[in-house]
CSV table of C-alpha atoms in Angstrom, one decimal:
chain,number,residue,atom,x,y,z
X,1,UNK,CA,-78.8,99.8,-184.5
X,2,UNK,CA,-79.7,102.1,-187.5
X,3,UNK,CA,-83.1,101.7,-189.2
X,4,UNK,CA,-83.3,99.0,-191.8
X,5,UNK,CA,-79.7,97.8,-191.0
X,6,UNK,CA,-79.3,94.1,-191.2
X,7,UNK,CA,-80.2,92.6,-187.8
X,8,UNK,CA,-77.0,90.6,-187.4
X,9,UNK,CA,-78.1,89.2,-184.1
X,10,UNK,CA,-81.2,87.7,-185.7
X,11,UNK,CA,-79.6,86.6,-189.0
X,12,UNK,CA,-77.8,83.6,-187.4
X,13,UNK,CA,-81.1,82.5,-185.8
X,14,UNK,CA,-82.9,82.7,-189.2
X,15,UNK,CA,-80.1,80.7,-190.8
X,16,UNK,CA,-80.4,78.0,-188.2
X,17,UNK,CA,-84.1,77.7,-188.7
X,18,UNK,CA,-83.7,77.4,-192.5
X,19,UNK,CA,-80.5,75.3,-192.6
X,20,UNK,CA,-81.1,72.3,-194.8
X,21,UNK,CA,-84.7,73.2,-195.4
X,22,UNK,CA,-86.0,74.4,-198.8
X,23,UNK,CA,-88.6,77.1,-199.4
X,24,UNK,CA,-89.2,77.8,-195.7
X,25,UNK,CA,-88.0,81.4,-195.5
X,26,UNK,CA,-91.4,82.7,-194.8
X,27,UNK,CA,-92.2,80.2,-192.0
X,28,UNK,CA,-88.7,80.7,-190.4
X,29,UNK,CA,-89.1,84.4,-190.2
X,30,UNK,CA,-92.7,84.1,-188.9
X,31,UNK,CA,-91.6,81.8,-186.2
X,32,UNK,CA,-88.7,84.0,-185.1
X,33,UNK,CA,-90.8,87.1,-185.0
X,34,UNK,CA,-93.5,85.3,-183.1
X,35,UNK,CA,-90.9,84.4,-180.4
X,36,UNK,CA,-89.8,88.0,-180.3
X,37,UNK,CA,-93.3,89.2,-179.8
X,38,UNK,CA,-94.5,86.4,-177.6
X,39,UNK,CA,-97.1,85.2,-180.0
X,40,UNK,CA,-98.3,81.8,-181.3
X,41,UNK,CA,-98.0,80.3,-184.8
X,42,UNK,CA,-100.2,78.0,-186.7
X,43,UNK,CA,-98.5,76.0,-189.6
X,44,UNK,CA,-101.0,74.9,-192.1
X,45,UNK,CA,-100.0,72.2,-194.6
X,46,UNK,CA,-99.8,68.5,-195.3
X,47,UNK,CA,-97.7,66.0,-193.3
X,48,UNK,CA,-94.0,65.8,-194.1
X,49,UNK,CA,-93.4,69.5,-194.7
X,50,UNK,CA,-91.0,70.1,-191.8
X,51,UNK,CA,-93.6,71.7,-189.4
X,52,UNK,CA,-92.4,69.8,-186.3
X,53,UNK,CA,-88.8,70.2,-187.4
X,54,UNK,CA,-89.2,74.0,-187.4
X,55,UNK,CA,-90.7,73.9,-183.9
X,56,UNK,CA,-87.9,71.8,-182.5
X,57,UNK,CA,-85.3,74.1,-184.0
X,58,UNK,CA,-87.1,77.0,-182.5
X,59,UNK,CA,-86.8,75.5,-179.1
X,60,UNK,CA,-83.1,74.8,-179.6
X,61,UNK,CA,-82.6,78.5,-180.2
X,62,UNK,CA,-83.8,79.3,-176.7
X,63,UNK,CA,-81.0,77.9,-174.4
X,64,UNK,CA,-82.3,76.0,-171.4
X,65,UNK,CA,-86.0,76.2,-172.5
X,66,UNK,CA,-88.3,73.3,-171.9
X,67,UNK,CA,-90.1,71.8,-174.9
X,68,UNK,CA,-93.4,69.9,-175.1
X,69,UNK,CA,-94.7,68.1,-178.2
X,70,UNK,CA,-97.9,66.0,-178.7
X,71,UNK,CA,-99.9,64.7,-181.6
X,72,UNK,CA,-103.6,65.2,-180.8
X,73,UNK,CA,-106.5,63.0,-181.8
X,74,UNK,CA,-110.1,63.0,-180.9
X,75,UNK,CA,-109.2,60.4,-178.3
X,76,UNK,CA,-106.6,62.6,-176.5
X,77,UNK,CA,-107.3,63.3,-172.9
X,78,UNK,CA,-106.3,66.3,-170.8
X,79,UNK,CA,-103.7,64.2,-168.8
X,80,UNK,CA,-101.6,63.9,-172.0
X,81,UNK,CA,-101.1,67.7,-172.2
X,82,UNK,CA,-101.5,69.0,-168.7
X,83,UNK,CA,-100.3,66.2,-166.5
X,84,UNK,CA,-101.9,63.5,-164.4
X,85,UNK,CA,-103.9,64.2,-161.4
X,86,UNK,CA,-102.0,64.4,-158.1
X,87,UNK,CA,-103.1,61.4,-155.9
X,88,UNK,CA,-101.8,63.2,-152.8
X,89,UNK,CA,-103.9,66.3,-153.6
X,90,UNK,CA,-106.9,64.1,-154.1
X,91,UNK,CA,-106.5,62.7,-150.6
X,92,UNK,CA,-106.9,66.2,-149.4
X,93,UNK,CA,-109.9,66.8,-151.6
X,94,UNK,CA,-108.0,69.0,-154.1
X,95,UNK,CA,-108.2,68.5,-157.9
X,96,UNK,CA,-104.7,69.3,-159.0
X,97,UNK,CA,-102.4,68.1,-161.7
X,98,UNK,CA,-98.7,67.3,-161.7
X,99,UNK,CA,-97.5,69.6,-164.5
X,100,UNK,CA,-93.8,68.9,-164.4
X,101,UNK,CA,-92.7,67.8,-167.9
X,102,UNK,CA,-96.1,68.8,-169.5
X,103,UNK,CA,-97.4,71.8,-171.4
X,104,UNK,CA,-98.0,74.2,-168.4
X,105,UNK,CA,-94.2,74.0,-167.7
X,106,UNK,CA,-93.0,74.4,-171.3
X,107,UNK,CA,-91.5,77.5,-172.9
X,108,UNK,CA,-91.9,76.2,-176.5
X,109,UNK,CA,-94.6,73.7,-177.5
X,110,UNK,CA,-95.7,71.9,-180.6
X,111,UNK,CA,-99.2,70.5,-181.0
X,112,UNK,CA,-99.7,68.5,-184.2
X,113,UNK,CA,-103.3,68.2,-185.5
X,114,UNK,CA,-104.2,70.7,-183.0
X,115,UNK,CA,-107.9,71.1,-184.0
X,116,UNK,CA,-108.6,67.4,-183.4
X,117,UNK,CA,-108.6,67.8,-179.6
X,118,UNK,CA,-111.8,67.6,-177.7
X,119,UNK,CA,-113.6,70.6,-176.1
X,120,UNK,CA,-112.1,69.9,-172.6
X,121,UNK,CA,-108.6,70.3,-174.0
X,122,UNK,CA,-109.4,73.2,-176.3
X,123,UNK,CA,-111.1,75.2,-173.5
X,124,UNK,CA,-108.0,74.9,-171.3
X,125,UNK,CA,-105.7,75.8,-174.2
X,126,UNK,CA,-107.7,79.0,-174.8
X,127,UNK,CA,-106.8,80.5,-171.5
X,128,UNK,CA,-103.3,79.1,-171.6
X,129,UNK,CA,-102.5,80.7,-175.0
X,130,UNK,CA,-104.1,84.0,-174.5
X,131,UNK,CA,-103.7,84.8,-170.8
X,132,UNK,CA,-100.6,82.6,-170.2
X,133,UNK,CA,-102.5,81.2,-167.2
X,134,UNK,CA,-103.3,77.6,-166.2
X,135,UNK,CA,-106.1,76.7,-163.8
X,136,UNK,CA,-104.7,74.0,-161.6
X,137,UNK,CA,-107.3,73.1,-159.0
X,138,UNK,CA,-108.3,76.2,-157.1
X,139,UNK,CA,-105.2,78.0,-158.2
X,140,UNK,CA,-104.6,80.1,-161.4
X,141,UNK,CA,-100.9,79.9,-162.0
X,142,UNK,CA,-98.8,81.7,-164.7
X,143,UNK,CA,-97.1,79.6,-167.4
X,144,UNK,CA,-93.7,80.3,-168.9
X,145,UNK,CA,-94.9,79.7,-172.5
X,146,UNK,CA,-93.1,81.8,-175.0
X,147,UNK,CA,-94.6,80.4,-178.2
X,148,UNK,CA,-96.9,77.6,-179.0
X,149,UNK,CA,-96.6,76.2,-182.5
X,150,UNK,CA,-99.7,74.5,-183.8
X,151,UNK,CA,-100.0,72.4,-186.9
X,152,UNK,CA,-102.9,71.2,-189.0
X,153,UNK,CA,-103.6,69.9,-192.4
X,154,UNK,CA,-106.6,72.3,-192.8
X,155,UNK,CA,-108.5,75.2,-191.3
X,156,UNK,CA,-111.2,74.0,-188.9
X,157,UNK,CA,-114.7,74.2,-190.4
X,158,UNK,CA,-116.5,73.9,-187.1
X,159,UNK,CA,-117.7,77.4,-185.8
X,160,UNK,CA,-117.0,76.2,-182.3
X,161,UNK,CA,-113.3,76.2,-183.1
X,162,UNK,CA,-113.1,79.7,-184.4
X,163,UNK,CA,-112.1,81.3,-181.1
X,164,UNK,CA,-109.2,78.8,-180.7
X,165,UNK,CA,-108.2,79.3,-184.3
X,166,UNK,CA,-108.1,83.1,-183.7
X,167,UNK,CA,-105.6,82.6,-180.8
X,168,UNK,CA,-102.9,82.0,-183.4
X,169,UNK,CA,-101.8,85.4,-184.6
X,170,UNK,CA,-99.5,84.1,-187.4
X,171,UNK,CA,-101.1,81.5,-189.6
X,172,UNK,CA,-98.5,80.3,-192.1
X,173,UNK,CA,-99.2,78.0,-195.1
X,174,UNK,CA,-96.5,75.4,-195.6
X,175,UNK,CA,-96.5,73.5,-198.9
X,176,UNK,CA,-94.3,70.7,-200.2
X,177,UNK,CA,-91.2,71.6,-202.1
X,178,UNK,CA,-92.0,72.6,-205.7
X,179,UNK,CA,-90.7,70.9,-208.8
X,180,UNK,CA,-87.9,73.5,-209.3
X,181,UNK,CA,-86.4,72.5,-205.9
X,182,UNK,CA,-87.1,68.8,-206.1
X,183,UNK,CA,-83.6,67.8,-207.1
X,184,UNK,CA,-82.1,69.9,-204.3
X,185,UNK,CA,-84.5,68.2,-201.8
X,186,UNK,CA,-83.2,64.8,-202.7
X,187,UNK,CA,-79.6,65.9,-202.2
X,188,UNK,CA,-80.0,67.9,-199.0
X,189,UNK,CA,-79.5,66.3,-195.6
X,190,UNK,CA,-80.9,67.8,-192.4
X,191,UNK,CA,-78.2,68.9,-190.0
X,192,UNK,CA,-78.0,67.2,-186.6
X,193,UNK,CA,-75.7,69.5,-184.8
X,194,UNK,CA,-77.0,72.1,-182.3
X,195,UNK,CA,-77.1,75.8,-183.3
X,196,UNK,CA,-74.1,77.9,-182.9
X,197,UNK,CA,-73.9,80.2,-179.8
X,198,UNK,CA,-74.4,83.4,-181.8
X,199,UNK,CA,-77.8,82.0,-183.0
X,200,UNK,CA,-79.2,81.6,-179.5
X,201,UNK,CA,-82.0,83.9,-178.3
X,202,UNK,CA,-81.2,84.9,-174.7
X,203,UNK,CA,-84.1,86.1,-172.5
X,204,UNK,CA,-82.5,89.5,-172.2
X,205,UNK,CA,-82.6,89.9,-175.9
X,206,UNK,CA,-86.3,89.1,-176.1
X,207,UNK,CA,-87.1,91.4,-173.2
X,208,UNK,CA,-85.0,94.2,-174.8
X,209,UNK,CA,-86.9,94.0,-178.1
X,210,UNK,CA,-90.2,94.0,-176.4
X,211,UNK,CA,-89.3,97.0,-174.3
X,212,UNK,CA,-88.1,98.9,-177.4
X,213,UNK,CA,-91.3,98.0,-179.3
X,214,UNK,CA,-93.3,100.0,-176.9
X,215,UNK,CA,-91.5,103.2,-178.1
X,216,UNK,CA,-91.9,102.4,-181.8
X,217,UNK,CA,-94.3,104.8,-183.5
X,218,UNK,CA,-97.1,103.8,-185.8
X,219,UNK,CA,-96.7,106.7,-188.2
X,220,UNK,CA,-99.0,108.2,-190.8
X,221,UNK,CA,-97.8,105.9,-193.6
X,222,UNK,CA,-98.2,102.7,-191.5
X,223,UNK,CA,-101.7,103.8,-190.3
X,224,UNK,CA,-102.8,104.6,-193.8
X,225,UNK,CA,-101.6,101.2,-195.0
X,226,UNK,CA,-103.4,99.4,-192.2
X,227,UNK,CA,-106.6,101.4,-193.0
X,228,UNK,CA,-106.2,100.2,-196.6
X,229,UNK,CA,-105.7,96.7,-195.4
X,230,UNK,CA,-109.0,97.0,-193.4
X,231,UNK,CA,-110.8,98.1,-196.6
X,232,UNK,CA,-109.3,95.1,-198.4
X,233,UNK,CA,-110.4,92.7,-195.7
X,234,UNK,CA,-113.9,94.2,-195.9
X,235,UNK,CA,-114.0,94.1,-199.7
X,236,UNK,CA,-113.0,90.4,-199.6
X,237,UNK,CA,-115.4,89.6,-196.8
X,238,UNK,CA,-112.7,88.5,-194.3
X,239,UNK,CA,-113.5,89.2,-190.7
X,240,UNK,CA,-110.6,90.5,-188.6
X,241,UNK,CA,-111.3,91.0,-184.9
X,242,UNK,CA,-110.3,94.1,-183.0
X,243,UNK,CA,-107.9,92.0,-180.9
X,244,UNK,CA,-106.2,90.7,-184.0
X,245,UNK,CA,-105.7,94.3,-185.4
X,246,UNK,CA,-104.1,95.3,-182.1
X,247,UNK,CA,-101.9,92.2,-182.0
X,248,UNK,CA,-100.9,92.8,-185.6
X,249,UNK,CA,-99.9,96.4,-184.9
X,250,UNK,CA,-97.8,95.3,-181.9
X,251,UNK,CA,-96.1,92.6,-184.0
X,252,UNK,CA,-95.2,95.3,-186.6
X,253,UNK,CA,-93.8,97.4,-183.8
X,254,UNK,CA,-91.7,94.4,-182.5
X,255,UNK,CA,-90.4,93.8,-186.0
X,256,UNK,CA,-89.4,97.5,-186.4
X,257,UNK,CA,-87.7,97.5,-183.0
X,258,UNK,CA,-85.7,94.4,-184.0
X,259,UNK,CA,-84.4,96.5,-186.9
X,260,UNK,CA,-83.5,99.4,-184.6
X,261,UNK,CA,-86.2,101.6,-186.2
X,262,UNK,CA,-88.1,104.2,-184.3
X,263,UNK,CA,-91.1,104.0,-186.6
X,264,UNK,CA,-93.0,101.1,-188.3
X,265,UNK,CA,-92.2,100.9,-192.1
X,266,UNK,CA,-94.8,100.0,-194.7
X,267,UNK,CA,-92.3,97.2,-195.6
X,268,UNK,CA,-92.9,95.7,-192.1
X,269,UNK,CA,-96.4,95.0,-193.4
X,270,UNK,CA,-95.2,91.9,-195.3
X,271,UNK,CA,-96.5,90.1,-192.3
X,272,UNK,CA,-100.1,91.1,-192.9
X,273,UNK,CA,-101.0,88.2,-195.2
X,274,UNK,CA,-100.0,85.9,-192.3
X,275,UNK,CA,-102.0,87.7,-189.7
X,276,UNK,CA,-105.1,88.9,-191.6
X,277,UNK,CA,-105.9,86.2,-194.1
X,278,UNK,CA,-109.0,84.2,-193.1
X,279,UNK,CA,-107.4,81.0,-194.3
X,280,UNK,CA,-104.5,79.7,-196.4
X,281,UNK,CA,-106.4,80.1,-199.6
X,282,UNK,CA,-106.6,83.8,-199.0
X,283,UNK,CA,-102.9,84.3,-198.3
X,284,UNK,CA,-101.9,84.6,-202.0
X,285,UNK,CA,-104.5,87.4,-202.5
X,286,UNK,CA,-103.2,89.2,-199.5
X,287,UNK,CA,-99.6,88.7,-200.7
X,288,UNK,CA,-100.5,90.2,-204.1
X,289,UNK,CA,-102.2,93.1,-202.3
X,290,UNK,CA,-99.0,93.8,-200.3
X,291,UNK,CA,-96.7,93.4,-203.3
X,292,UNK,CA,-98.9,95.7,-205.5
X,293,UNK,CA,-99.5,98.3,-202.8
X,294,UNK,CA,-96.1,98.5,-201.2
X,295,UNK,CA,-93.7,97.0,-203.7
X,296,UNK,CA,-95.4,98.5,-206.8
X,297,UNK,CA,-95.4,95.2,-208.7
X,298,UNK,CA,-98.7,95.7,-210.5
X,299,UNK,CA,-98.3,95.2,-214.2
X,300,UNK,CA,-97.9,98.4,-216.2
X,301,UNK,CA,-100.9,99.6,-218.1
X,302,UNK,CA,-99.3,100.1,-221.6
X,303,UNK,CA,-102.2,99.0,-223.8
X,304,UNK,CA,-102.7,102.5,-225.2
X,305,UNK,CA,-99.1,103.0,-226.0
X,306,UNK,CA,-98.9,99.5,-227.4
X,307,UNK,CA,-101.7,100.2,-229.8
X,308,UNK,CA,-100.1,103.5,-230.8
X,309,UNK,CA,-96.8,101.8,-231.6
X,310,UNK,CA,-98.6,99.1,-233.5
X,311,UNK,CA,-100.4,101.7,-235.6
X,312,UNK,CA,-97.2,103.4,-236.5
X,313,UNK,CA,-95.6,100.1,-237.4
X,314,UNK,CA,-98.5,99.3,-239.7
X,315,UNK,CA,-98.3,102.7,-241.2
X,316,UNK,CA,-94.6,102.3,-241.9
X,317,UNK,CA,-95.2,99.0,-243.5
X,318,UNK,CA,-97.9,100.5,-245.7
X,319,UNK,CA,-95.6,103.4,-246.8
X,320,UNK,CA,-92.7,101.1,-247.5
X,321,UNK,CA,-94.8,98.8,-249.6
X,322,UNK,CA,-96.7,101.5,-251.5
X,323,UNK,CA,-96.1,101.4,-255.3
X,324,UNK,CA,-94.7,104.3,-257.2
X,325,UNK,CA,-97.3,106.8,-258.5
X,326,UNK,CA,-95.5,106.6,-261.9
X,327,UNK,CA,-96.6,104.1,-264.6
X,328,UNK,CA,-94.7,100.9,-263.8
X,329,UNK,CA,-93.4,98.3,-266.3
X,330,UNK,CA,-91.5,96.0,-264.0
X,331,UNK,CA,-90.7,93.4,-266.7
X,332,UNK,CA,-89.4,96.0,-269.1
X,333,UNK,CA,-87.3,97.7,-266.4
X,334,UNK,CA,-85.9,94.3,-265.5
X,335,UNK,CA,-85.0,93.5,-269.1
X,336,UNK,CA,-83.4,96.9,-269.5
X,337,UNK,CA,-81.4,96.5,-266.3
X,338,UNK,CA,-80.0,93.2,-267.5
X,339,UNK,CA,-78.9,94.8,-270.8
X,340,UNK,CA,-77.0,97.6,-269.2
X,341,UNK,CA,-75.9,96.2,-265.9
X,342,UNK,CA,-73.3,93.8,-267.0
X,343,UNK,CA,-72.2,91.0,-264.6
X,344,UNK,CA,-74.8,91.7,-261.9
X,345,UNK,CA,-76.7,88.9,-260.0
X,346,UNK,CA,-80.3,88.3,-260.6
X,347,UNK,CA,-81.1,89.1,-256.9
X,348,UNK,CA,-79.4,92.4,-257.1
X,349,UNK,CA,-81.3,93.3,-260.3
X,350,UNK,CA,-84.6,92.5,-258.6
X,351,UNK,CA,-83.6,94.7,-255.6
X,352,UNK,CA,-82.6,97.6,-257.9
X,353,UNK,CA,-85.8,97.3,-259.9
X,354,UNK,CA,-88.1,97.0,-256.8
X,355,UNK,CA,-86.5,100.0,-255.2
X,356,UNK,CA,-87.2,102.0,-258.3
X,357,UNK,CA,-90.8,100.8,-258.1
X,358,UNK,CA,-91.3,102.0,-254.5
X,359,UNK,CA,-93.2,105.2,-253.8
X,360,UNK,CA,-91.1,108.2,-252.9
X,361,UNK,CA,-92.0,110.9,-250.4
X,362,UNK,CA,-91.3,114.5,-249.9
X,363,UNK,CA,-89.1,115.9,-247.1
X,364,UNK,CA,-92.2,117.4,-245.4
X,365,UNK,CA,-94.0,114.1,-245.3
X,366,UNK,CA,-90.9,112.4,-243.8
X,367,UNK,CA,-90.3,115.1,-241.3
X,368,UNK,CA,-94.0,115.0,-240.2
X,369,UNK,CA,-93.9,111.3,-239.7
X,370,UNK,CA,-90.6,111.5,-237.7
X,371,UNK,CA,-92.1,114.2,-235.6
X,372,UNK,CA,-95.2,112.2,-234.8
X,373,UNK,CA,-93.0,109.3,-233.7
X,374,UNK,CA,-90.8,111.6,-231.7
X,375,UNK,CA,-93.9,112.9,-229.8
X,376,UNK,CA,-94.9,109.4,-228.9
X,377,UNK,CA,-91.3,108.5,-228.0
X,378,UNK,CA,-91.3,111.4,-225.5
X,379,UNK,CA,-94.3,109.9,-223.8
X,380,UNK,CA,-92.7,106.5,-223.6
X,381,UNK,CA,-89.4,108.0,-222.4
X,382,UNK,CA,-91.3,109.6,-219.6
X,383,UNK,CA,-92.9,106.3,-218.6
X,384,UNK,CA,-89.6,104.6,-219.0
X,385,UNK,CA,-87.8,107.0,-216.7
X,386,UNK,CA,-90.5,106.8,-214.1
X,387,UNK,CA,-90.6,103.0,-214.3
X,388,UNK,CA,-86.8,102.6,-213.9
X,389,UNK,CA,-86.8,105.2,-211.0
X,390,UNK,CA,-89.6,103.4,-209.2
X,391,UNK,CA,-87.7,100.1,-209.7
X,392,UNK,CA,-84.5,101.5,-208.3
X,393,UNK,CA,-86.2,103.1,-205.3
X,394,UNK,CA,-88.4,100.1,-204.5
X,395,UNK,CA,-85.7,97.5,-204.9
X,396,UNK,CA,-83.4,99.6,-202.7
X,397,UNK,CA,-86.0,99.6,-199.9
X,398,UNK,CA,-86.9,96.0,-200.3
X,399,UNK,CA,-83.2,94.8,-200.2
X,400,UNK,CA,-82.6,97.0,-197.2
X,401,UNK,CA,-85.5,95.5,-195.2
X,402,UNK,CA,-83.8,92.6,-193.3
X,403,UNK,CA,-86.9,90.6,-192.5
X,404,UNK,CA,-88.4,90.5,-196.0
X,405,UNK,CA,-88.3,86.8,-197.2
X,406,UNK,CA,-85.8,86.2,-200.0
X,407,UNK,CA,-88.5,84.5,-202.0
X,408,UNK,CA,-90.7,87.6,-201.9
X,409,UNK,CA,-87.7,89.8,-202.9
X,410,UNK,CA,-87.2,87.6,-205.9
X,411,UNK,CA,-90.8,88.1,-206.9
X,412,UNK,CA,-90.4,91.9,-206.5
X,413,UNK,CA,-87.2,91.9,-208.5
X,414,UNK,CA,-88.8,89.8,-211.3
X,415,UNK,CA,-91.8,92.1,-211.4
X,416,UNK,CA,-89.8,95.3,-211.7
X,417,UNK,CA,-87.5,93.7,-214.3
X,418,UNK,CA,-90.6,92.9,-216.4
X,419,UNK,CA,-92.0,96.4,-216.0
X,420,UNK,CA,-88.7,97.9,-217.1
X,421,UNK,CA,-88.4,95.5,-220.0
X,422,UNK,CA,-91.9,96.5,-221.1
X,423,UNK,CA,-91.0,100.2,-221.4
X,424,UNK,CA,-87.5,99.4,-222.9
X,425,UNK,CA,-89.1,97.3,-225.6
X,426,UNK,CA,-91.6,100.1,-226.5
X,427,UNK,CA,-88.7,102.6,-226.6
X,428,UNK,CA,-86.7,100.3,-228.8
X,429,UNK,CA,-89.6,99.8,-231.2
X,430,UNK,CA,-90.1,103.5,-231.5
X,431,UNK,CA,-86.4,104.1,-232.2
X,432,UNK,CA,-86.8,101.6,-235.0
X,433,UNK,CA,-89.8,103.5,-236.3
X,434,UNK,CA,-87.9,106.8,-236.1
X,435,UNK,CA,-85.2,105.3,-238.3
X,436,UNK,CA,-87.7,103.6,-240.6
X,437,UNK,CA,-89.6,106.8,-241.4
X,438,UNK,CA,-86.4,108.8,-241.7
X,439,UNK,CA,-85.1,106.5,-244.4
X,440,UNK,CA,-88.2,106.3,-246.6
X,441,UNK,CA,-87.3,106.8,-250.3
X,442,UNK,CA,-87.0,110.6,-251.0
X,443,UNK,CA,-88.4,112.3,-254.1
X,444,UNK,CA,-85.6,113.2,-256.5
X,445,UNK,CA,-87.3,116.4,-257.5
X,446,UNK,CA,-88.9,117.3,-254.2
X,447,UNK,CA,-91.7,119.8,-254.8
X,448,UNK,CA,-94.2,118.2,-252.6
X,449,UNK,CA,-95.8,120.2,-249.8
X,450,UNK,CA,-98.1,117.4,-248.7
X,451,UNK,CA,-98.4,116.8,-244.9
X,452,UNK,CA,-99.5,113.2,-244.1
X,453,UNK,CA,-102.6,112.6,-242.1
X,454,UNK,CA,-101.8,111.7,-238.4
X,455,UNK,CA,-101.6,108.1,-237.5
X,456,UNK,CA,-104.6,107.3,-235.3
X,457,UNK,CA,-105.2,104.7,-232.7
X,458,UNK,CA,-107.7,104.0,-229.9
X,459,UNK,CA,-106.0,105.2,-226.7
C-alpha cells in the first residue's frame, strides 16, 4: 500500500461503526485505531450518545470475539466482572474464580460509569488493562482483551483514580447531536444487520499492522511536532506521563503502518488531542493547536494591510469630493445650463454641473496615486499567492490522509476558504482603488507638476 493511499481495508470498518450515527466520525476512528494498536478508549459524555452502541459495533467487527458489558455502580462487586468464586477450588483451599463469560475471557469489553467502581474492582482492572494479566488465585493468567471501552459522564476528580484514568490512552469526548443535525437524527434509524464480511477485522490483519508499525520511522518532522506538543502541554499545565508519550508515539506508528507509510506524518498527529488532553475541556484547545500548527488554519494577520487599504479609500473619497479651486457659482451655472441645454432632465443637469464643480488633477498627481496603490497591490498579490498556494498544498495533504475525520477536514477547508477570501477581498478593493484614482477628473490645461503627499497609515 502506498503512503497516504486510502486504506480500503479499514474504510468498510469505519463505515460500519458510523452507519446510522451522526457526528461520531472522531469516536469511530479512535475506536478502530485503538483496536489496531491494542489500546483502550474512554468515551466521555452524557447518557444517550451512542457510547455503548459504538462498543457493541466494535465487537461485531471482530468475528468470533467474546464481548462483556456491565454498568458499574458503587455497589458493584468483583463477582459481577471477574466471575464467581469456584466452590470446588474453595474445597481445596484455593481462592479462584470461574471466569468463563466474564471480563477475563473477553476480547472486547464495555464498562459504563467505569469510575464508580470500588477500589477492589479498580485495582484488579489496573493490571488487567495495562499488563493484560489477571490474578486468579495463585496464578497470573494472560487475558485475550483487545480493547476495553470505558464510558463516563465526567472525568474523575478523586486523585486516587488518576492512575486508572491514565490507563485509557484515547479519551474521546462524545456530545449530543447539535442543532444542525437534529432533523437528521429524528429521521435516522439504527441498522440492525450485522457488518459485511469486508468490514471484519481478522486477527491476521491486526497482527500484520502491529508488525509493520515496529518498522515505521519517527522522522524529524514528527519528532519536532511532538516536541512542540510537549511545550504546549507544559505551557497549559497539562501533565503527560512518559508512558503516555511512548504509547502515543506507538499509536502514531500504527496509524502510519495502516496507511502503508514508512514514516509517521505530521497529519497522523490529529490523534494528539485525544491522547494528551488532560480532560474533555482541554480537547478543543489541543484541536485548535493541531489545526493551526499542521493545517495552517490560524487567521491571517492582515490588520496592517486593511488599514492601508482603508487609508487609500478615504483619500480617494476626499479627492473625489474636493471642490474646484476656481470660484464657483453653482446656482448661476445651473441656470445657464437650463438655458442652453434644451430638453435635458433636471438630474442630468445637476450631474453636469456637479462634475464641473469637482476639483481636477494633473497627470503627475494621478500617476503618483496609481503608483502608490500599485505598490500596495503588489504586497497584497504576494500574500494572496502565498495564501492560495498554502491552501492548495494543505488541503491536498489533508484530503489524502485517510484517517483524518471528515468533520475536521470541513473545518480545515472552511478556514482556508476564509483566508483566501480575505486576500481576494483586499485585492479586489485595491483594483477598485486603482481604477478610482486613474479616473479622477483631469485638468484641461495640465501644467501641474505637483506630486501628492503619500497616503499614510499605521502598519
